[in-house]
Amino acid sequence: MYYFAVIGSLLQSLNLFGHGDLSDLIERAATIYENSPALADFQEESSENNGMTKRELAKLMTSIMGIAGLQGPLHLGYTAMGYQPLPAYKGQQTAEINPTDFWAQLDLDDRQSIELFLLECARLWAPVSATHRVATEPFTATVAGKERTFPAGTKVLIPLSLGLLDEGFWGSTVYEFNAKRENLCPFHMGFHSVGDRSAGRICPGKDIALKMLVDVVSTVGKVRRASEPNLGR
């Protein structure tokens, strides 16, 4: 809400953010990034980095991590832990799948199994449904049976969610939940990439999101089982 100028200013004036001025919090977070080991060797004002200073990169990271480290994982966490149903895809029974049934069967000390469970949740409902590229030269594509030519500068939407639900690749069980699905990890397209392969635009929060959610699913799952002993049996 802060980024809606009028509403954001009102919330800030009423100190509804809880921990002081948001701009001060951004500056404090940027200082942590700026002084982190990850930026220790950053070359300031180089042509390779478009003349960016270390402070500018640190400020940019507060926005990147706010999206990649918080908003996407929140969506995926809600799905995996049963706070929101899977989409009701037309002609499919996906909305009737309850991911918590599969959560209850997981070995909560097996991080790889939990990660695959999360990836299958994200396959059926991607936190980020699309990415884009900007054409650097004119190109021709077949659209609705006709060849059409588009100029350089055309924004091209890439529907990641359709790739994650492509029956031609994932097979006839594409709308079923299977955390042991073959090729799930190397071909998952939930992070602006195909597995770990990308054209240089992989989600910067991928590792943070997965490691954080594995911790959450494991920790909360153990508490859940302790309070409901019949789970997982």
PDB file of C-alpha atoms in Angstrom:
ATOM      1  CA  MET A   1       0.000   0.000   0.000  1.00  0.00           C
ATOM      2  CA  TYR A   2       2.979   2.307   0.599  1.00  0.00           C
ATOM      3  CA  TYR A   3       3.548   2.607  -3.139  1.00  0.00           C
ATOM      4  CA  PHE A   4       0.147   4.181  -3.704  1.00  0.00           C
ATOM      5  CA  ALA A   5       1.281   7.725  -3.025  1.00  0.00           C
ATOM      6  CA  VAL A   6      -1.738   9.110  -1.154  1.00  0.00           C
ATOM      7  CA  ILE A   7      -2.579   5.982   0.839  1.00  0.00           C
ATOM      8  CA  GLY A   8       1.087   5.272   1.503  1.00  0.00           C
ATOM      9  CA  SER A   9       1.684   8.745   2.864  1.00  0.00           C
ATOM     10  CA  LEU A  10      -1.389   8.448   5.102  1.00  0.00           C
ATOM     11  CA  LEU A  11      -0.283   5.092   6.512  1.00  0.00           C
ATOM     12  CA  GLN A  12       3.198   6.425   7.069  1.00  0.00           C
ATOM     13  CA  SER A  13       1.930   9.535   8.863  1.00  0.00           C
ATOM     14  CA  LEU A  14      -0.149   7.323  11.162  1.00  0.00           C
ATOM     15  CA  ASN A  15       2.914   5.138  11.796  1.00  0.00           C
ATOM     16  CA  LEU A  16       0.976   2.036  10.780  1.00  0.00           C
ATOM     17  CA  PHE A  17       4.072   0.295   9.458  1.00  0.00           C
ATOM     18  CA  GLY A  18       4.993  -0.576  13.029  1.00  0.00           C
ATOM     19  CA  HIS A  19       8.718   0.077  12.938  1.00  0.00           C
ATOM     20  CA  GLY A  20       9.118   3.695  11.919  1.00  0.00           C
ATOM     21  CA  ASP A  21       9.435   5.396   8.562  1.00  0.00           C
ATOM     22  CA  LEU A  22       9.515   2.898   5.696  1.00  0.00           C
ATOM     23  CA  SER A  23      12.164   4.844   3.817  1.00  0.00           C
ATOM     24  CA  ASP A  24      14.418   4.550   6.876  1.00  0.00           C
ATOM     25  CA  LEU A  25      13.819   0.786   6.948  1.00  0.00           C
ATOM     26  CA  ILE A  26      14.761   0.549   3.271  1.00  0.00           C
ATOM     27  CA  GLU A  27      17.973   2.464   3.939  1.00  0.00           C
ATOM     28  CA  ARG A  28      18.823   0.183   6.871  1.00  0.00           C
ATOM     29  CA  ALA A  29      18.153  -2.940   4.794  1.00  0.00           C
ATOM     30  CA  ALA A  30      20.264  -1.529   1.946  1.00  0.00           C
ATOM     31  CA  THR A  31      23.143  -0.958   4.354  1.00  0.00           C
ATOM     32  CA  ILE A  32      23.028  -4.637   5.360  1.00  0.00           C
ATOM     33  CA  TYR A  33      23.175  -5.673   1.691  1.00  0.00           C
ATOM     34  CA  GLU A  34      25.891  -3.116   0.920  1.00  0.00           C
ATOM     35  CA  ASN A  35      28.143  -4.456   3.681  1.00  0.00           C
ATOM     36  CA  SER A  36      27.474  -8.122   2.972  1.00  0.00           C
ATOM     37  CA  PRO A  37      30.199 -10.511   1.761  1.00  0.00           C
ATOM     38  CA  ALA A  38      28.243 -11.008  -1.472  1.00  0.00           C
ATOM     39  CA  LEU A  39      29.022  -7.421  -2.541  1.00  0.00           C
ATOM     40  CA  ALA A  40      32.573  -7.285  -1.182  1.00  0.00           C
ATOM     41  CA  ASP A  41      34.135  -7.627  -4.656  1.00  0.00           C
ATOM     42  CA  PHE A  42      31.577  -5.543  -6.543  1.00  0.00           C
ATOM     43  CA  GLN A  43      33.333  -3.162  -8.942  1.00  0.00           C
ATOM     44  CA  GLU A  44      31.656   0.229  -8.747  1.00  0.00           C
ATOM     45  CA  GLU A  45      30.952   2.381 -11.786  1.00  0.00           C
ATOM     46  CA  SER A  46      32.237  -0.245 -14.222  1.00  0.00           C
ATOM     47  CA  SER A  47      30.850  -0.527 -17.737  1.00  0.00           C
ATOM     48  CA  GLU A  48      30.004  -4.173 -17.027  1.00  0.00           C
ATOM     49  CA  ASN A  49      27.612  -3.032 -14.291  1.00  0.00           C
ATOM     50  CA  ASN A  50      26.299  -0.025 -16.225  1.00  0.00           C
ATOM     51  CA  GLY A  51      28.104   2.415 -13.934  1.00  0.00           C
ATOM     52  CA  MET A  52      26.120   1.313 -10.890  1.00  0.00           C
ATOM     53  CA  THR A  53      27.467   2.047  -7.420  1.00  0.00           C
ATOM     54  CA  LYS A  54      27.404  -0.505  -4.637  1.00  0.00           C
ATOM     55  CA  ARG A  55      24.784   1.601  -2.816  1.00  0.00           C
ATOM     56  CA  GLU A  56      22.554   1.717  -5.881  1.00  0.00           C
ATOM     57  CA  LEU A  57      22.731  -2.051  -6.225  1.00  0.00           C
ATOM     58  CA  ALA A  58      21.970  -2.495  -2.519  1.00  0.00           C
ATOM     59  CA  LYS A  59      18.913  -0.209  -2.812  1.00  0.00           C
ATOM     60  CA  LEU A  60      17.751  -2.139  -5.871  1.00  0.00           C
ATOM     61  CA  MET A  61      18.085  -5.396  -3.929  1.00  0.00           C
ATOM     62  CA  THR A  62      15.545  -4.225  -1.338  1.00  0.00           C
ATOM     63  CA  SER A  63      12.915  -4.159  -4.107  1.00  0.00           C
ATOM     64  CA  ILE A  64      14.065  -7.402  -5.716  1.00  0.00           C
ATOM     65  CA  MET A  65      14.081  -9.337  -2.466  1.00  0.00           C
ATOM     66  CA  GLY A  66      10.757  -7.828  -1.398  1.00  0.00           C
ATOM     67  CA  ILE A  67       9.213  -9.533  -4.431  1.00  0.00           C
ATOM     68  CA  ALA A  68      11.377 -12.623  -4.903  1.00  0.00           C
ATOM     69  CA  GLY A  69      12.009 -13.344  -1.224  1.00  0.00           C
ATOM     70  CA  LEU A  70       8.596 -12.511   0.239  1.00  0.00           C
ATOM     71  CA  GLN A  71       5.632 -12.315  -2.133  1.00  0.00           C
ATOM     72  CA  GLY A  72       6.326 -15.455  -4.200  1.00  0.00           C
ATOM     73  CA  PRO A  73       7.187 -17.633  -1.175  1.00  0.00           C
ATOM     74  CA  LEU A  74       4.062 -16.405   0.630  1.00  0.00           C
ATOM     75  CA  HIS A  75       1.892 -17.600  -2.272  1.00  0.00           C
ATOM     76  CA  LEU A  76       3.689 -20.948  -2.451  1.00  0.00           C
ATOM     77  CA  GLY A  77       3.588 -21.396   1.331  1.00  0.00           C
ATOM     78  CA  TYR A  78      -0.158 -20.760   1.363  1.00  0.00           C
ATOM     79  CA  THR A  79      -0.642 -23.428  -1.308  1.00  0.00           C
ATOM     80  CA  ALA A  80       1.613 -26.033   0.311  1.00  0.00           C
ATOM     81  CA  MET A  81       0.133 -25.589   3.781  1.00  0.00           C
ATOM     82  CA  GLY A  82      -3.519 -25.631   2.737  1.00  0.00           C
ATOM     83  CA  TYR A  83      -4.463 -21.965   3.147  1.00  0.00           C
ATOM     84  CA  GLN A  84      -5.652 -21.682  -0.451  1.00  0.00           C
ATOM     85  CA  PRO A  85      -6.941 -24.351  -2.861  1.00  0.00           C
ATOM     86  CA  LEU A  86      -5.318 -25.186  -6.164  1.00  0.00           C
ATOM     87  CA  PRO A  87      -6.985 -23.573  -9.209  1.00  0.00           C
ATOM     88  CA  ALA A  88     -10.089 -25.184 -10.685  1.00  0.00           C
ATOM     89  CA  TYR A  89      -8.710 -25.729 -14.180  1.00  0.00           C
ATOM     90  CA  LYS A  90     -11.484 -26.291 -16.704  1.00  0.00           C
ATOM     91  CA  GLY A  91     -12.471 -29.928 -16.964  1.00  0.00           C
ATOM     92  CA  GLN A  92     -10.011 -30.979 -14.242  1.00  0.00           C
ATOM     93  CA  GLN A  93     -10.262 -31.945 -10.558  1.00  0.00           C
ATOM     94  CA  THR A  94      -7.284 -29.900  -9.367  1.00  0.00           C
ATOM     95  CA  ALA A  95      -9.333 -27.811  -6.944  1.00  0.00           C
ATOM     96  CA  GLU A  96     -10.193 -31.010  -5.070  1.00  0.00           C
ATOM     97  CA  ILE A  97      -6.520 -31.863  -4.455  1.00  0.00           C
ATOM     98  CA  ASN A  98      -5.449 -31.107  -0.895  1.00  0.00           C
ATOM     99  CA  PRO A  99      -1.648 -30.615  -0.739  1.00  0.00           C
ATOM    100  CA  THR A 100      -1.719 -31.086   3.041  1.00  0.00           C
ATOM    101  CA  ASP A 101      -2.579 -34.760   2.499  1.00  0.00           C
ATOM    102  CA  PHE A 102       0.810 -35.135   0.797  1.00  0.00           C
ATOM    103  CA  TRP A 103       2.497 -32.891   3.390  1.00  0.00           C
ATOM    104  CA  ALA A 104       1.316 -35.336   6.057  1.00  0.00           C
ATOM    105  CA  GLN A 105       3.169 -38.200   4.339  1.00  0.00           C
ATOM    106  CA  LEU A 106       6.525 -36.441   3.973  1.00  0.00           C
ATOM    107  CA  ASP A 107       9.695 -37.334   5.829  1.00  0.00           C
ATOM    108  CA  LEU A 108      10.114 -33.947   7.487  1.00  0.00           C
ATOM    109  CA  ASP A 109      13.859 -34.478   7.916  1.00  0.00           C
ATOM    110  CA  ASP A 110      14.358 -35.132   4.195  1.00  0.00           C
ATOM    111  CA  ARG A 111      14.953 -31.683   2.715  1.00  0.00           C
ATOM    112  CA  GLN A 112      15.040 -32.926  -0.876  1.00  0.00           C
ATOM    113  CA  SER A 113      11.612 -34.575  -0.549  1.00  0.00           C
ATOM    114  CA  ILE A 114      10.153 -31.402   0.935  1.00  0.00           C
ATOM    115  CA  GLU A 115      11.650 -29.317  -1.868  1.00  0.00           C
ATOM    116  CA  LEU A 116      10.112 -31.614  -4.496  1.00  0.00           C
ATOM    117  CA  PHE A 117       6.760 -31.333  -2.697  1.00  0.00           C
ATOM    118  CA  LEU A 118       7.023 -27.537  -2.913  1.00  0.00           C
ATOM    119  CA  LEU A 119       7.993 -27.657  -6.585  1.00  0.00           C
ATOM    120  CA  GLU A 120       4.956 -29.816  -7.377  1.00  0.00           C
ATOM    121  CA  CYS A 121       2.728 -27.300  -5.562  1.00  0.00           C
ATOM    122  CA  ALA A 122       4.316 -24.543  -7.646  1.00  0.00           C
ATOM    123  CA  ARG A 123       3.914 -26.567 -10.840  1.00  0.00           C
ATOM    124  CA  LEU A 124       0.152 -26.801 -10.361  1.00  0.00           C
ATOM    125  CA  TRP A 125      -0.093 -23.160  -9.301  1.00  0.00           C
ATOM    126  CA  ALA A 126       2.944 -21.100 -10.186  1.00  0.00           C
ATOM    127  CA  PRO A 127       3.574 -18.095  -7.896  1.00  0.00           C
ATOM    128  CA  VAL A 128       4.873 -16.303 -11.009  1.00  0.00           C
ATOM    129  CA  SER A 129       2.770 -17.299 -13.985  1.00  0.00           C
ATOM    130  CA  ALA A 130       4.683 -15.533 -16.756  1.00  0.00           C
ATOM    131  CA  THR A 131       7.872 -13.769 -17.731  1.00  0.00           C
ATOM    132  CA  HIS A 132       8.739 -11.689 -20.795  1.00  0.00           C
ATOM    133  CA  ARG A 133      11.426 -10.779 -23.285  1.00  0.00           C
ATOM    134  CA  VAL A 134      11.787  -7.755 -25.549  1.00  0.00           C
ATOM    135  CA  ALA A 135      12.537  -8.615 -29.166  1.00  0.00           C
ATOM    136  CA  THR A 136      15.921  -7.252 -30.275  1.00  0.00           C
ATOM    137  CA  GLU A 137      15.083  -7.682 -33.973  1.00  0.00           C
ATOM    138  CA  PRO A 138      11.976  -8.264 -36.109  1.00  0.00           C
ATOM    139  CA  PHE A 139      10.595 -11.791 -35.994  1.00  0.00           C
ATOM    140  CA  THR A 140       7.840 -13.844 -37.617  1.00  0.00           C
ATOM    141  CA  ALA A 141       5.521 -16.215 -35.753  1.00  0.00           C
ATOM    142  CA  THR A 142       2.425 -18.209 -36.653  1.00  0.00           C
ATOM    143  CA  VAL A 143      -0.588 -16.838 -34.772  1.00  0.00           C
ATOM    144  CA  ALA A 144      -4.051 -18.361 -35.251  1.00  0.00           C
ATOM    145  CA  GLY A 145      -2.864 -20.106 -38.404  1.00  0.00           C
ATOM    146  CA  LYS A 146      -1.356 -17.009 -40.029  1.00  0.00           C
ATOM    147  CA  GLU A 147       2.234 -15.819 -40.200  1.00  0.00           C
ATOM    148  CA  ARG A 148       2.648 -12.432 -38.596  1.00  0.00           C
ATOM    149  CA  THR A 149       5.772 -10.284 -38.401  1.00  0.00           C
ATOM    150  CA  PHE A 150       6.529  -8.187 -35.333  1.00  0.00           C
ATOM    151  CA  PRO A 151       9.050  -5.338 -35.060  1.00  0.00           C
ATOM    152  CA  ALA A 152      12.069  -5.066 -32.793  1.00  0.00           C
ATOM    153  CA  GLY A 153      11.021  -3.811 -29.362  1.00  0.00           C
ATOM    154  CA  THR A 154       7.932  -6.038 -29.223  1.00  0.00           C
ATOM    155  CA  LYS A 155       7.263  -7.284 -25.694  1.00  0.00           C
ATOM    156  CA  VAL A 156       6.789 -11.060 -25.763  1.00  0.00           C
ATOM    157  CA  LEU A 157       4.898 -12.699 -22.891  1.00  0.00           C
ATOM    158  CA  ILE A 158       6.188 -16.164 -21.952  1.00  0.00           C
ATOM    159  CA  PRO A 159       3.457 -18.096 -20.072  1.00  0.00           C
ATOM    160  CA  LEU A 160       5.492 -20.202 -17.647  1.00  0.00           C
ATOM    161  CA  SER A 161       2.302 -21.624 -16.148  1.00  0.00           C
ATOM    162  CA  LEU A 162       1.307 -23.174 -19.483  1.00  0.00           C
ATOM    163  CA  GLY A 163       4.685 -24.862 -19.747  1.00  0.00           C
ATOM    164  CA  LEU A 164       4.234 -26.282 -16.263  1.00  0.00           C
ATOM    165  CA  LEU A 165       0.884 -27.759 -17.344  1.00  0.00           C
ATOM    166  CA  ASP A 166       1.897 -29.014 -20.798  1.00  0.00           C
ATOM    167  CA  GLU A 167       0.511 -32.532 -21.177  1.00  0.00           C
ATOM    168  CA  GLY A 168       2.858 -33.131 -24.115  1.00  0.00           C
ATOM    169  CA  PHE A 169       5.823 -32.882 -21.744  1.00  0.00           C
ATOM    170  CA  TRP A 170       4.490 -33.913 -18.316  1.00  0.00           C
ATOM    171  CA  GLY A 171       2.221 -36.677 -19.576  1.00  0.00           C
ATOM    172  CA  SER A 172      -1.395 -37.627 -18.936  1.00  0.00           C
ATOM    173  CA  THR A 173      -1.030 -37.097 -15.169  1.00  0.00           C
ATOM    174  CA  VAL A 174      -0.168 -33.424 -15.626  1.00  0.00           C
ATOM    175  CA  TYR A 175      -3.139 -32.274 -13.497  1.00  0.00           C
ATOM    176  CA  GLU A 176      -2.461 -34.798 -10.737  1.00  0.00           C
ATOM    177  CA  PHE A 177      -0.253 -34.199  -7.700  1.00  0.00           C
ATOM    178  CA  ASN A 178       2.963 -36.225  -7.744  1.00  0.00           C
ATOM    179  CA  ALA A 179       5.963 -34.907  -5.838  1.00  0.00           C
ATOM    180  CA  LYS A 180       8.027 -37.797  -7.226  1.00  0.00           C
ATOM    181  CA  ARG A 181       7.288 -36.774 -10.797  1.00  0.00           C
ATOM    182  CA  GLU A 182      10.106 -37.563 -13.238  1.00  0.00           C
ATOM    183  CA  ASN A 183      12.180 -34.540 -14.295  1.00  0.00           C
ATOM    184  CA  LEU A 184      10.323 -32.265 -11.879  1.00  0.00           C
ATOM    185  CA  CYS A 185      13.476 -30.556 -10.638  1.00  0.00           C
ATOM    186  CA  PRO A 186      15.569 -30.172 -13.835  1.00  0.00           C
ATOM    187  CA  PHE A 187      12.612 -28.985 -15.928  1.00  0.00           C
ATOM    188  CA  HIS A 188      10.614 -26.919 -13.448  1.00  0.00           C
ATOM    189  CA  MET A 189       9.845 -23.463 -14.845  1.00  0.00           C
ATOM    190  CA  GLY A 190       8.732 -21.676 -11.705  1.00  0.00           C
ATOM    191  CA  PHE A 191      11.762 -19.402 -11.332  1.00  0.00           C
ATOM    192  CA  HIS A 192      12.163 -17.718 -14.737  1.00  0.00           C
ATOM    193  CA  SER A 193      14.287 -20.671 -15.791  1.00  0.00           C
ATOM    194  CA  VAL A 194      14.178 -24.306 -16.807  1.00  0.00           C
ATOM    195  CA  GLY A 195      15.566 -25.957 -13.713  1.00  0.00           C
ATOM    196  CA  ASP A 196      18.878 -24.170 -13.167  1.00  0.00           C
ATOM    197  CA  ARG A 197      19.239 -23.227 -16.845  1.00  0.00           C
ATOM    198  CA  SER A 198      18.302 -19.727 -17.954  1.00  0.00           C
ATOM    199  CA  ALA A 199      19.167 -16.951 -20.369  1.00  0.00           C
ATOM    200  CA  GLY A 200      20.522 -14.896 -17.486  1.00  0.00           C
ATOM    201  CA  ARG A 201      17.245 -14.015 -15.781  1.00  0.00           C
ATOM    202  CA  ILE A 202      16.769 -16.680 -13.145  1.00  0.00           C
ATOM    203  CA  CYS A 203      14.833 -15.524 -10.061  1.00  0.00           C
ATOM    204  CA  PRO A 204      17.320 -14.015  -7.561  1.00  0.00           C
ATOM    205  CA  GLY A 205      15.219 -15.279  -4.676  1.00  0.00           C
ATOM    206  CA  LYS A 206      15.032 -18.932  -5.782  1.00  0.00           C
ATOM    207  CA  ASP A 207      17.469 -20.381  -3.252  1.00  0.00           C
ATOM    208  CA  ILE A 208      16.214 -18.138  -0.437  1.00  0.00           C
ATOM    209  CA  ALA A 209      12.581 -19.044  -1.169  1.00  0.00           C
ATOM    210  CA  LEU A 210      13.132 -22.801  -1.329  1.00  0.00           C
ATOM    211  CA  LYS A 211      15.440 -23.039   1.696  1.00  0.00           C
ATOM    212  CA  MET A 212      13.121 -20.845   3.750  1.00  0.00           C
ATOM    213  CA  LEU A 213       9.981 -22.792   2.800  1.00  0.00           C
ATOM    214  CA  VAL A 214      11.659 -26.162   3.383  1.00  0.00           C
ATOM    215  CA  ASP A 215      12.433 -24.949   6.917  1.00  0.00           C
ATOM    216  CA  VAL A 216       8.857 -23.729   7.394  1.00  0.00           C
ATOM    217  CA  VAL A 217       7.180 -26.877   6.039  1.00  0.00           C
ATOM    218  CA  SER A 218       9.457 -29.094   8.149  1.00  0.00           C
ATOM    219  CA  THR A 219       9.118 -27.113  11.391  1.00  0.00           C
ATOM    220  CA  VAL A 220       5.378 -26.468  11.146  1.00  0.00           C
ATOM    221  CA  GLY A 221       4.798 -30.032   9.953  1.00  0.00           C
ATOM    222  CA  LYS A 222       6.436 -31.464  13.064  1.00  0.00           C
ATOM    223  CA  VAL A 223       4.298 -29.260  15.315  1.00  0.00           C
ATOM    224  CA  ARG A 224       1.220 -30.233  13.311  1.00  0.00           C
ATOM    225  CA  ARG A 225       1.950 -33.927  13.759  1.00  0.00           C
ATOM    226  CA  ALA A 226       2.617 -33.501  17.455  1.00  0.00           C
ATOM    227  CA  SER A 227      -0.802 -31.876  17.891  1.00  0.00           C
ATOM    228  CA  GLU A 228      -2.516 -34.408  15.600  1.00  0.00           C
ATOM    229  CA  PRO A 229      -0.736 -37.747  16.240  1.00  0.00           C
ATOM    230  CA  ASN A 230      -2.609 -39.639  13.510  1.00  0.00           C
ATOM    231  CA  LEU A 231      -1.094 -37.513  10.735  1.00  0.00           C
ATOM    232  CA  GLY A 232       1.382 -39.368   8.564  1.00  0.00           C
ATOM    233  CA  ARG A 233       0.343 -42.818   9.821  1.00  0.00           C
TER     234      ARG A 233
END
